[in-house]
CSV table of C-alpha atoms in Angstrom, one decimal:
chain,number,residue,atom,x,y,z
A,26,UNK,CA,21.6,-80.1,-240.6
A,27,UNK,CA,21.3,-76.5,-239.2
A,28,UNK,CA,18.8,-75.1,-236.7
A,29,UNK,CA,18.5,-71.7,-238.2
A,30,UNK,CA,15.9,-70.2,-235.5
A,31,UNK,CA,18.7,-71.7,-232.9
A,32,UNK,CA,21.3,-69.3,-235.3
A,33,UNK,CA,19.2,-66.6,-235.1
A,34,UNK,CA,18.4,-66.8,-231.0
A,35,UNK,CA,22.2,-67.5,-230.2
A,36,UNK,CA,23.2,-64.7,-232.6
A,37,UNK,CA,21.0,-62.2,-231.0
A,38,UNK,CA,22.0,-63.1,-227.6
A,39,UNK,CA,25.5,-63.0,-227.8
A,40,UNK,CA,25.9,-59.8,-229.8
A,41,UNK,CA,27.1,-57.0,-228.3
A,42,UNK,CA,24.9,-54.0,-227.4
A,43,UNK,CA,25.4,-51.1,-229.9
A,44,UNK,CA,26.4,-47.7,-228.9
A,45,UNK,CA,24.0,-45.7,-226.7
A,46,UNK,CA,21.6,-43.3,-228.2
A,47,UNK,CA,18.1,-41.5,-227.0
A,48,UNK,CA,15.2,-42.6,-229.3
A,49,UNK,CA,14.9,-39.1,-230.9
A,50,UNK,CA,18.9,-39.4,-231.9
A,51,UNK,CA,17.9,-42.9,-232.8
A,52,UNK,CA,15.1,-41.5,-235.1
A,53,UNK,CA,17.3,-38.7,-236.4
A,54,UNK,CA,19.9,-41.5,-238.0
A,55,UNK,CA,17.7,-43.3,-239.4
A,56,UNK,CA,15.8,-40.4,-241.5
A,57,UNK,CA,19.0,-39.2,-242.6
A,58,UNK,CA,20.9,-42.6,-243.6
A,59,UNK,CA,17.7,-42.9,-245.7
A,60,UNK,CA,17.9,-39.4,-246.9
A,61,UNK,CA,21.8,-40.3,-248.1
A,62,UNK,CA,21.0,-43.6,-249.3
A,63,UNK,CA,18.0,-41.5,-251.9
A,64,UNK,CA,20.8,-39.1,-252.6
A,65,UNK,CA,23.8,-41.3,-253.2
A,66,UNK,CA,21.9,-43.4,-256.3
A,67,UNK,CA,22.3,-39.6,-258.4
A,68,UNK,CA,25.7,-39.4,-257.8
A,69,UNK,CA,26.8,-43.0,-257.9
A,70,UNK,CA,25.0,-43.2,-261.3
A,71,UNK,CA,26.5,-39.9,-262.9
A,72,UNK,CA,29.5,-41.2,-261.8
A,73,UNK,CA,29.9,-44.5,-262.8
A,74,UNK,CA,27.7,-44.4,-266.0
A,75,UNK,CA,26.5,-47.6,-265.7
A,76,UNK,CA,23.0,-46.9,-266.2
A,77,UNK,CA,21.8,-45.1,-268.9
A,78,UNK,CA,20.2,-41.2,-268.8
A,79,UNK,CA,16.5,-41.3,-268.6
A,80,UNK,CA,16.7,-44.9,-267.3
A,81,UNK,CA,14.5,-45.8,-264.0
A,82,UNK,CA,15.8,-45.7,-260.8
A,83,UNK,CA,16.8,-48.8,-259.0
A,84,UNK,CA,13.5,-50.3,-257.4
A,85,UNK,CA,15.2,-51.9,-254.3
A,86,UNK,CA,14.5,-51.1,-250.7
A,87,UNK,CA,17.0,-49.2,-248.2
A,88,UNK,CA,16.4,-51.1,-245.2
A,89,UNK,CA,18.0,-49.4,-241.7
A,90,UNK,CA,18.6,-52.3,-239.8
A,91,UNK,CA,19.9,-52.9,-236.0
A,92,UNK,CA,22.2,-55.6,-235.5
A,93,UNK,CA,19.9,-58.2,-235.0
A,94,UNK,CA,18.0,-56.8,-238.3
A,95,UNK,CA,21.1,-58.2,-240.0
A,96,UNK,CA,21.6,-61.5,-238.4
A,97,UNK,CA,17.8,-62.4,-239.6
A,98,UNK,CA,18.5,-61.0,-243.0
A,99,UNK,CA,22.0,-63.3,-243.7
A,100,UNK,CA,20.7,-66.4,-241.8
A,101,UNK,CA,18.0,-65.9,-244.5
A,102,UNK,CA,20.1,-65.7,-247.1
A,103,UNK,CA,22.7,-68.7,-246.3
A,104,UNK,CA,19.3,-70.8,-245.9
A,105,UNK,CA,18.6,-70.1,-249.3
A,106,UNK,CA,22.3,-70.4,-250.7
A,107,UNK,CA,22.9,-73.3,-249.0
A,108,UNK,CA,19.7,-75.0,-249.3
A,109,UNK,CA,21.0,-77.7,-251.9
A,110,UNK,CA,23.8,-78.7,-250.4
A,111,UNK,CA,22.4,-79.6,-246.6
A,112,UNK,CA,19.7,-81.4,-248.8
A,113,UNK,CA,21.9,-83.5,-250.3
A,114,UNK,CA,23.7,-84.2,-247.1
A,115,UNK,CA,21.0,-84.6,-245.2
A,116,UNK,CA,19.5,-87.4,-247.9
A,117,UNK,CA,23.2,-89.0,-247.0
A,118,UNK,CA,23.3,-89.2,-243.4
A,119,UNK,CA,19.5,-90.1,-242.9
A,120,UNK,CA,20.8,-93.3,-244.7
A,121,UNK,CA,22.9,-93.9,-242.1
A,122,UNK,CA,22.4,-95.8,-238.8
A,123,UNK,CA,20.7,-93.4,-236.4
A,124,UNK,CA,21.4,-90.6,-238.7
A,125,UNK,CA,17.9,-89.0,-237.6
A,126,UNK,CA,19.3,-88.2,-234.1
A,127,UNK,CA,22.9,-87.8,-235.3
A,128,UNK,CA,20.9,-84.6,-237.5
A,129,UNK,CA,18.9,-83.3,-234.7
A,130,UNK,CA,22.0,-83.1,-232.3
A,131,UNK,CA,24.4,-82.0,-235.4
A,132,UNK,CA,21.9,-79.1,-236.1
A,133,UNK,CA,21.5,-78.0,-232.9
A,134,UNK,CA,25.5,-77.7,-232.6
A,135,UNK,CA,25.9,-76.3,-235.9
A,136,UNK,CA,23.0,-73.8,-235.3
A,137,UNK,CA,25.0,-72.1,-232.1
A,138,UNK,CA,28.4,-72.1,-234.0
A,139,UNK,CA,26.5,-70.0,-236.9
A,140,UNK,CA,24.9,-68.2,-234.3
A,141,UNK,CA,28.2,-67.6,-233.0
A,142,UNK,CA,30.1,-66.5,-235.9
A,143,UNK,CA,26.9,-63.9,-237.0
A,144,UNK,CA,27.3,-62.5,-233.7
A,145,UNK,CA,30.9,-61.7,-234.2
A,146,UNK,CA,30.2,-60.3,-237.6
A,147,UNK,CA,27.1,-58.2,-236.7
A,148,UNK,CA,29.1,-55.3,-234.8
A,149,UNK,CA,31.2,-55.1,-237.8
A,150,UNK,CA,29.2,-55.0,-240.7
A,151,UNK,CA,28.5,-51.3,-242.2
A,152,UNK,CA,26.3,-52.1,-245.1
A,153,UNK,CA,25.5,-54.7,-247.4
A,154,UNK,CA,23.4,-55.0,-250.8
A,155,UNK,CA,21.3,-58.2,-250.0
A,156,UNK,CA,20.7,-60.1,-253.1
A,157,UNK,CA,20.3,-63.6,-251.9
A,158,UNK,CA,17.9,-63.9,-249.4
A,159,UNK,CA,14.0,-63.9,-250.1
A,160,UNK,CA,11.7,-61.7,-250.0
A,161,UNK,CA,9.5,-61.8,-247.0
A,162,UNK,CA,6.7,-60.1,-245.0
A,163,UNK,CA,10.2,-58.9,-242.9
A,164,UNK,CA,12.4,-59.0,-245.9
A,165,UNK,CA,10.9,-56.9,-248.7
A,166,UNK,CA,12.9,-56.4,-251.8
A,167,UNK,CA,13.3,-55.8,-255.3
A,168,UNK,CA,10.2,-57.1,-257.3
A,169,UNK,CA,12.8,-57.6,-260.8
A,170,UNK,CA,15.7,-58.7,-258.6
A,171,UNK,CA,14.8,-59.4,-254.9
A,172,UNK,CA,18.0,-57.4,-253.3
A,173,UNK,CA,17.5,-55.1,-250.7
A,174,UNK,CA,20.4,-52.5,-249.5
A,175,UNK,CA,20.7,-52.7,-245.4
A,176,UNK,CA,22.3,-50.0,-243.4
A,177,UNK,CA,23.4,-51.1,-239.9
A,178,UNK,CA,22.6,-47.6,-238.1
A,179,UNK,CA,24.2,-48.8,-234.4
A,180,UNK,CA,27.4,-50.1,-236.1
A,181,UNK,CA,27.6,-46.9,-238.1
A,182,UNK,CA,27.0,-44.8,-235.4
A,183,UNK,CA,29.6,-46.8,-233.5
A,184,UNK,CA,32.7,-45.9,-236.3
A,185,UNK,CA,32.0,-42.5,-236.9
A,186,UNK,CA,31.9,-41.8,-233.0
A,187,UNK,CA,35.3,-44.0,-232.8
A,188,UNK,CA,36.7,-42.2,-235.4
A,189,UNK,CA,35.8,-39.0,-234.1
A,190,UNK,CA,34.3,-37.7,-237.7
A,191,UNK,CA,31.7,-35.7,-239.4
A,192,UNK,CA,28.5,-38.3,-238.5
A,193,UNK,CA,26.7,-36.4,-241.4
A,194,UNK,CA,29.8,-36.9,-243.7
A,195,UNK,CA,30.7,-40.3,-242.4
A,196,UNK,CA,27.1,-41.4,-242.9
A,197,UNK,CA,27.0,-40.2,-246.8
A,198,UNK,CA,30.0,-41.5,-247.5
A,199,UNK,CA,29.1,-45.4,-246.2
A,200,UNK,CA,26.0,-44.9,-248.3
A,201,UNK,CA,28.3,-43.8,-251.3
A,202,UNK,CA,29.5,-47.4,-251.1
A,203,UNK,CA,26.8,-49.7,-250.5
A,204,UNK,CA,24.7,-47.3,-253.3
A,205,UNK,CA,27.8,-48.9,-255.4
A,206,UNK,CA,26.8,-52.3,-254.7
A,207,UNK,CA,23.2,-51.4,-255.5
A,208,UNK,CA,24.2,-50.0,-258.6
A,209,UNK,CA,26.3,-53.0,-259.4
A,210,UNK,CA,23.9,-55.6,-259.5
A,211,UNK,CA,20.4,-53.7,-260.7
A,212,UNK,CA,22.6,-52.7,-263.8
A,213,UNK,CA,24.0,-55.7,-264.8
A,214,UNK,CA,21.4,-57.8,-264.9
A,215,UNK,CA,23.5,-61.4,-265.2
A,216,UNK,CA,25.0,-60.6,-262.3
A,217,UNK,CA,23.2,-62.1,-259.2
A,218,UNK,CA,22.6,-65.2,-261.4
A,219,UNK,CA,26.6,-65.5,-262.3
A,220,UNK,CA,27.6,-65.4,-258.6
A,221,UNK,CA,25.0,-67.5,-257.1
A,222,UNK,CA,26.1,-70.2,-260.1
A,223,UNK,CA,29.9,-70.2,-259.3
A,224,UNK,CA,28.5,-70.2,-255.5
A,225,UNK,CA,26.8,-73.0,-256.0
A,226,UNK,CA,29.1,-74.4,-258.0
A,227,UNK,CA,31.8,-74.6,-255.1
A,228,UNK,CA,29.2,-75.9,-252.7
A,229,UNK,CA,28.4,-78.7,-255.1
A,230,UNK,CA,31.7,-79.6,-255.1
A,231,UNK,CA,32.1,-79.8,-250.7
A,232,UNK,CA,33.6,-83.6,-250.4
A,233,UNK,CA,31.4,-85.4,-248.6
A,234,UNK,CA,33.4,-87.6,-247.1
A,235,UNK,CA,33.8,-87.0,-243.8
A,236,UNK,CA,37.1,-88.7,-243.6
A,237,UNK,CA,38.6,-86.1,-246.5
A,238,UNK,CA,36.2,-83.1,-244.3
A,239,UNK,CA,38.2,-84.1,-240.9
A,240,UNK,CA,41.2,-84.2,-242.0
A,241,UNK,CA,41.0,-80.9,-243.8
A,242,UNK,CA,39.2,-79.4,-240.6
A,243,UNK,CA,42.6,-80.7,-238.9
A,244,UNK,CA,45.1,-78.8,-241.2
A,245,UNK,CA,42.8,-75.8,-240.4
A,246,UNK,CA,43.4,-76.2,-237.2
A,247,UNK,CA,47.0,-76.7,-237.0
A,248,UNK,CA,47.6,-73.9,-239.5
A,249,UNK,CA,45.9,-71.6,-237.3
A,250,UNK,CA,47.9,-72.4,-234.4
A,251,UNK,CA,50.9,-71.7,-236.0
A,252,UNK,CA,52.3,-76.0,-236.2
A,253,UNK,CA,52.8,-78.2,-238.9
A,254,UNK,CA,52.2,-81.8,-238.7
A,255,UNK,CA,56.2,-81.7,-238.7
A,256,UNK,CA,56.3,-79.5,-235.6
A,257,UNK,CA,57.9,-77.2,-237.3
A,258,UNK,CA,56.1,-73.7,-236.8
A,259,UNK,CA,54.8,-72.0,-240.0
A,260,UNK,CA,55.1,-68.4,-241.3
A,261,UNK,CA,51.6,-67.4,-241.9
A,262,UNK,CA,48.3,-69.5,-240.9
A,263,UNK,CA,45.7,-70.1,-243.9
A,264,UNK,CA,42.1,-69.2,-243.5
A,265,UNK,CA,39.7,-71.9,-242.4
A,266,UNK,CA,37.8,-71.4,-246.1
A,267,UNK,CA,41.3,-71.7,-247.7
A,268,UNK,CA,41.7,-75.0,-246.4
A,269,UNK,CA,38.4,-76.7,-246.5
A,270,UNK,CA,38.3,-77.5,-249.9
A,271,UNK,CA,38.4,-79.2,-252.9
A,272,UNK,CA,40.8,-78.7,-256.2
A,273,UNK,CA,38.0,-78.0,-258.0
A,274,UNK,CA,36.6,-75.5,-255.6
A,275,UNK,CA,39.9,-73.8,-255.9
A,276,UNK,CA,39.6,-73.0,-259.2
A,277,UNK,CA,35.8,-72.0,-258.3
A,278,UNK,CA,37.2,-69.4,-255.9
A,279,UNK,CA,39.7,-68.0,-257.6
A,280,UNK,CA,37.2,-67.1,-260.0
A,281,UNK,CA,34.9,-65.9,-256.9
A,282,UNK,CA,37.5,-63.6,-255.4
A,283,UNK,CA,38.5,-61.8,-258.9
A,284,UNK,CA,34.5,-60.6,-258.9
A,285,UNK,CA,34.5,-59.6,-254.9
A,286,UNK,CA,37.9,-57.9,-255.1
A,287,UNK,CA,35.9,-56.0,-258.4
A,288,UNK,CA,32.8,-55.4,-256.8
A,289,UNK,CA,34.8,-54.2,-253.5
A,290,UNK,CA,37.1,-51.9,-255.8
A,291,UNK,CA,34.4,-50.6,-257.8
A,292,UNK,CA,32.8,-49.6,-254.8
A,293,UNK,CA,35.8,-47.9,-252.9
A,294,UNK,CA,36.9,-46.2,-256.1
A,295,UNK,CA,33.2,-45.0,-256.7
A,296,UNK,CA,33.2,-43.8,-253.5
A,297,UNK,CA,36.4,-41.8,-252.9
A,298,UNK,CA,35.9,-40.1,-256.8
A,299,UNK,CA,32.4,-38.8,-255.7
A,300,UNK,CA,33.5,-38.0,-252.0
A,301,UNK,CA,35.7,-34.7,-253.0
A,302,UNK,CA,32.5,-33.4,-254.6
A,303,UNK,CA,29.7,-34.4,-251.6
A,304,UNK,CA,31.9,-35.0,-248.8
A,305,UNK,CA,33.8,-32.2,-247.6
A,306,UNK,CA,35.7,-34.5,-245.2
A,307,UNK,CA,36.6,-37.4,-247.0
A,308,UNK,CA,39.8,-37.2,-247.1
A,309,UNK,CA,40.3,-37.1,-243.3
A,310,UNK,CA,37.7,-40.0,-243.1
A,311,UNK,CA,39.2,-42.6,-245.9
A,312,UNK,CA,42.8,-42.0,-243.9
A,313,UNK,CA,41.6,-42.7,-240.2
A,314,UNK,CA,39.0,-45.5,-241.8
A,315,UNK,CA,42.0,-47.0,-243.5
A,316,UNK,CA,43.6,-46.9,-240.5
A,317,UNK,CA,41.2,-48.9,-238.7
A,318,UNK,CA,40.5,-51.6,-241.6
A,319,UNK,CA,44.2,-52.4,-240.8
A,320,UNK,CA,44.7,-52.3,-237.4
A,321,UNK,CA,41.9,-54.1,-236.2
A,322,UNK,CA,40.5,-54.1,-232.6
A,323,UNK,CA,43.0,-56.2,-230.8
A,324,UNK,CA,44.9,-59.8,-230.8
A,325,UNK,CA,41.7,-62.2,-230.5
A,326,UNK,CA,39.9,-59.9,-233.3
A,327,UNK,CA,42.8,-59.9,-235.5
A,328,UNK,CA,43.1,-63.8,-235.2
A,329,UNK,CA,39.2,-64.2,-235.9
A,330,UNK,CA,39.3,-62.0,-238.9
A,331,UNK,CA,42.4,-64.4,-239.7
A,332,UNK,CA,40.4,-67.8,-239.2
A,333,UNK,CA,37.7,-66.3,-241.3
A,334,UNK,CA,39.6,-65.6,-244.4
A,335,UNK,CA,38.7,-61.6,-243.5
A,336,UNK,CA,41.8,-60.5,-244.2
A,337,UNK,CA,41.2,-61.7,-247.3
A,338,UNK,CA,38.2,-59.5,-248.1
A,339,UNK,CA,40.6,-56.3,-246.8
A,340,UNK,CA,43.1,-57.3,-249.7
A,341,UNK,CA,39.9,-57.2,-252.1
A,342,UNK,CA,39.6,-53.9,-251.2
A,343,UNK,CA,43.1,-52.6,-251.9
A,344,UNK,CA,43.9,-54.8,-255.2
A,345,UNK,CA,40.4,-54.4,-256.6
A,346,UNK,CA,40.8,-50.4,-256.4
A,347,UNK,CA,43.9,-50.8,-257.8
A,348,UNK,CA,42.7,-52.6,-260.7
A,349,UNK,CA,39.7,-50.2,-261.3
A,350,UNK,CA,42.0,-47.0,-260.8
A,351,UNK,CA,44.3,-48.3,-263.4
A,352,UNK,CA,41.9,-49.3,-266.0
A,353,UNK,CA,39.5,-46.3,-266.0
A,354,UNK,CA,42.9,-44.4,-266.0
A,355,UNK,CA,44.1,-46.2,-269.4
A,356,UNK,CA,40.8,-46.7,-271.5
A,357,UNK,CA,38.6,-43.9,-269.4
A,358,UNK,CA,35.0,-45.3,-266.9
A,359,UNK,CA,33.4,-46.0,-270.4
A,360,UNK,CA,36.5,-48.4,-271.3
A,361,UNK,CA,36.4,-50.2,-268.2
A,362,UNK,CA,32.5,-50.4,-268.2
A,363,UNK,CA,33.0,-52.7,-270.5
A,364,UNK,CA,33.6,-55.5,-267.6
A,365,UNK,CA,29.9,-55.7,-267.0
A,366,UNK,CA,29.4,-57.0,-270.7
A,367,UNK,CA,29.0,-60.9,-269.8
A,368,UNK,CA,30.7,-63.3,-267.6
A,369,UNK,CA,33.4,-63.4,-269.7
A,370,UNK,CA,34.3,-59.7,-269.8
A,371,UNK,CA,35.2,-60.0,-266.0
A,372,UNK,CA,38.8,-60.0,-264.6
A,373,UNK,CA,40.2,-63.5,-263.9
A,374,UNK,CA,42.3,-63.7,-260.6
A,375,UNK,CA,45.5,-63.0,-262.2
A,376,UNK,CA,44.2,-60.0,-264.5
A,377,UNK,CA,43.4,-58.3,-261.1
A,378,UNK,CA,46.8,-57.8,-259.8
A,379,UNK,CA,47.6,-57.3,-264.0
A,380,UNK,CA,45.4,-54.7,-265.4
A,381,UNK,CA,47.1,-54.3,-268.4
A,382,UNK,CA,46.1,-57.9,-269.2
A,383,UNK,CA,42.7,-57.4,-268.9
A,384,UNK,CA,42.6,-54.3,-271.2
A,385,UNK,CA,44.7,-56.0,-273.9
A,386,UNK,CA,42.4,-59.2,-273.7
A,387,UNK,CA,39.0,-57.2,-273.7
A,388,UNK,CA,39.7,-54.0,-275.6
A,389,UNK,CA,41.7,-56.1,-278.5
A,390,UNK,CA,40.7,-55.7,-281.9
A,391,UNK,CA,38.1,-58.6,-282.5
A,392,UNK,CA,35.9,-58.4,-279.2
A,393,UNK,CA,36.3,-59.5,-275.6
A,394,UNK,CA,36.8,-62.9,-275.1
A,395,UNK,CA,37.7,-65.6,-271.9
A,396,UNK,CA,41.3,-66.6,-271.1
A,397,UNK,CA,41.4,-67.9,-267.0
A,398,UNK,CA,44.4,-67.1,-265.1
């Protein structure tokens, strides 16, 4: 269903080469975004109290990664996410009438359109706490949990010289972040197994006809172009993963996108409360970064991000901080610690743009309990 070395080969091809740097400065990055990365798991712990005093340290690797570094790792991981479901569909059409060749070609297609999008997304990516993928000769990771933190030195590099920043200051404070993440899932340990259910979950319930799959690949279309199948023009074009779906998968990601705008929130909160203290230049780096998160880098990159539902992840950003800012401001960073209880201590869609809901529904007398928004 997918040639993933096919991914991986068009991915690396068509990436763009990072910025230019001599092999000592190349060297001299990578020591110190390991060097923050060590440094950041005090502070984001103090911080956030999430793990206790006296407790071990996370056990996950930092790995500094080039762009292509990353491609391999995430091609890894969607092959293990969606393992089951290309399983089940390739059972399906193997059934079919000259499905065996219909696969190989199909594959090969889809393999260059992944390869595609990665390459896209590989200039972009900062960091990312790597919890799905497994763990490899290439890939090592967390003996308890199997994440790994990655830390795209050219693409960092790339910002702060954009930017025209403190590199030293810029590089802490992307570590601050991804530390976050880190922190995030090797405290809580329900978490990587609540996320890759509800992921699951939503791939399980992909329609597989491909009648229903066409003609929702259609209305992606035409709503990205801007025309209705009235001809009437419409006001704002829906994400491709906003269209492709299911009821059912609706509900799953609404529930999906209340724990990324969290995490994301968590993370940028986390990281602009420790900055004051670590980062002498934070202030001047959050406002040009912010910036730069909305303007994008020009027409075809803003309509990608569109198509890709990565506009989506900004406004995780901005309405998970929101929420986090005005919980721990109205029952204090013990109070809202109180979301990484269970699964049903997290924020439902609607609680995240309502924080007072949350707060009334899990700091009520009687214990936390589950009411979906």
């Amino acid at each position: 269903m997918v040639d993933w070395n096919l991914a991986v080969a068009t991915a690396t091809r068509l990436v763009r080469p990072g910025p230019e740097v001599s092999r000592d400065e190349a060297r001299a990055v990578v020591a110190e975004l390991r060097r923050h990365a060590r440094t950041s798991e005090e502070h984001v712990r103090a911080f956030t109290r999430m793990m206790p005093e006296g407790a071990p340290l996370p056990d996950t690797p930092v790995l500094v990664v080039d762009r292509a570094g990353w491609v391999r790792a995430n091609v890894a991981g969607f092959r293990e996410l969606l393992g089951p479901l290309l399983a089940k569909m390739q059972d399906r059409r193997g059934a079919a009438p000259a499905g065996a060749v219909l696969g190989a070609v199909g594959g090969k297609v889809t393999g260059v359109e992944l390869g595609m999008l990665l390459s896209f997304l590989a200039s972009r990516v900062l960091g990312q706490y790597e919890t799905f993928a497994p763990v490899g000769p290439d890939l090592p990771g967390s003996p308890a949990t199997g994440g790994r933190l990655l830390l795209v030195a050219p693409n960092i590099v790339h910002v702060e010289r954009e930017l025209e920043v403190s590199p030293h200051d810029f590089r802490l404070w992307v570590c601050l972040h991804e530390e976050t993440h880190r922190t995030q899932f090797t405290a809580v340990p329900w978490l990587r197994a609540h996320l890759e259910g509800e992921i699951q979950a939503f791939l399980g319930a992909t329609e597989m006809e491909p009648g229903a799959l066409l003609e929702r690949l259609r209305e992606a279309v035409q709503s990205f172009a801007g025309a209705r199948p009235d001809g009437e023009r419409g006001d704002e074009a829906h994400s491709f993963v906003e269209l492709v779906q299911s009821p059912e998968q609706r509900e799953i990601l609404g529930r999906l996108t209340a724990v990324m705008s969290l995490l994301e929130g968590h993370a940028d909160y986390v990281m602009d409360g420790v900055g004051p203290d670590v980062v002498p230049t934070v202030a001047e780096i959050r406002e040009k970064f912010q910036q730069r998160r909305a303007s994008g880098a020009g027409r075809l990159d803003a309509a990608l991000r569109k198509l890709l539902g990565l506009d989506a992840k900004l406004r995780q950003y901005r309405d998970g901080e929101r929420f986090v800012r005005a919980v721990v401001g109205e029952v204090g960073m013990d109070g809202f610690n109180r979301v990484w209880t269970s699964p049903n201590t997290l924020p439902t869609k609607s609680e995240i743009a309502r924080p007072a809901d949350w707060v009334a529904r899990v700091h009520r007398k009687g214990g936390p309990g589950r009411e979906e928004g």
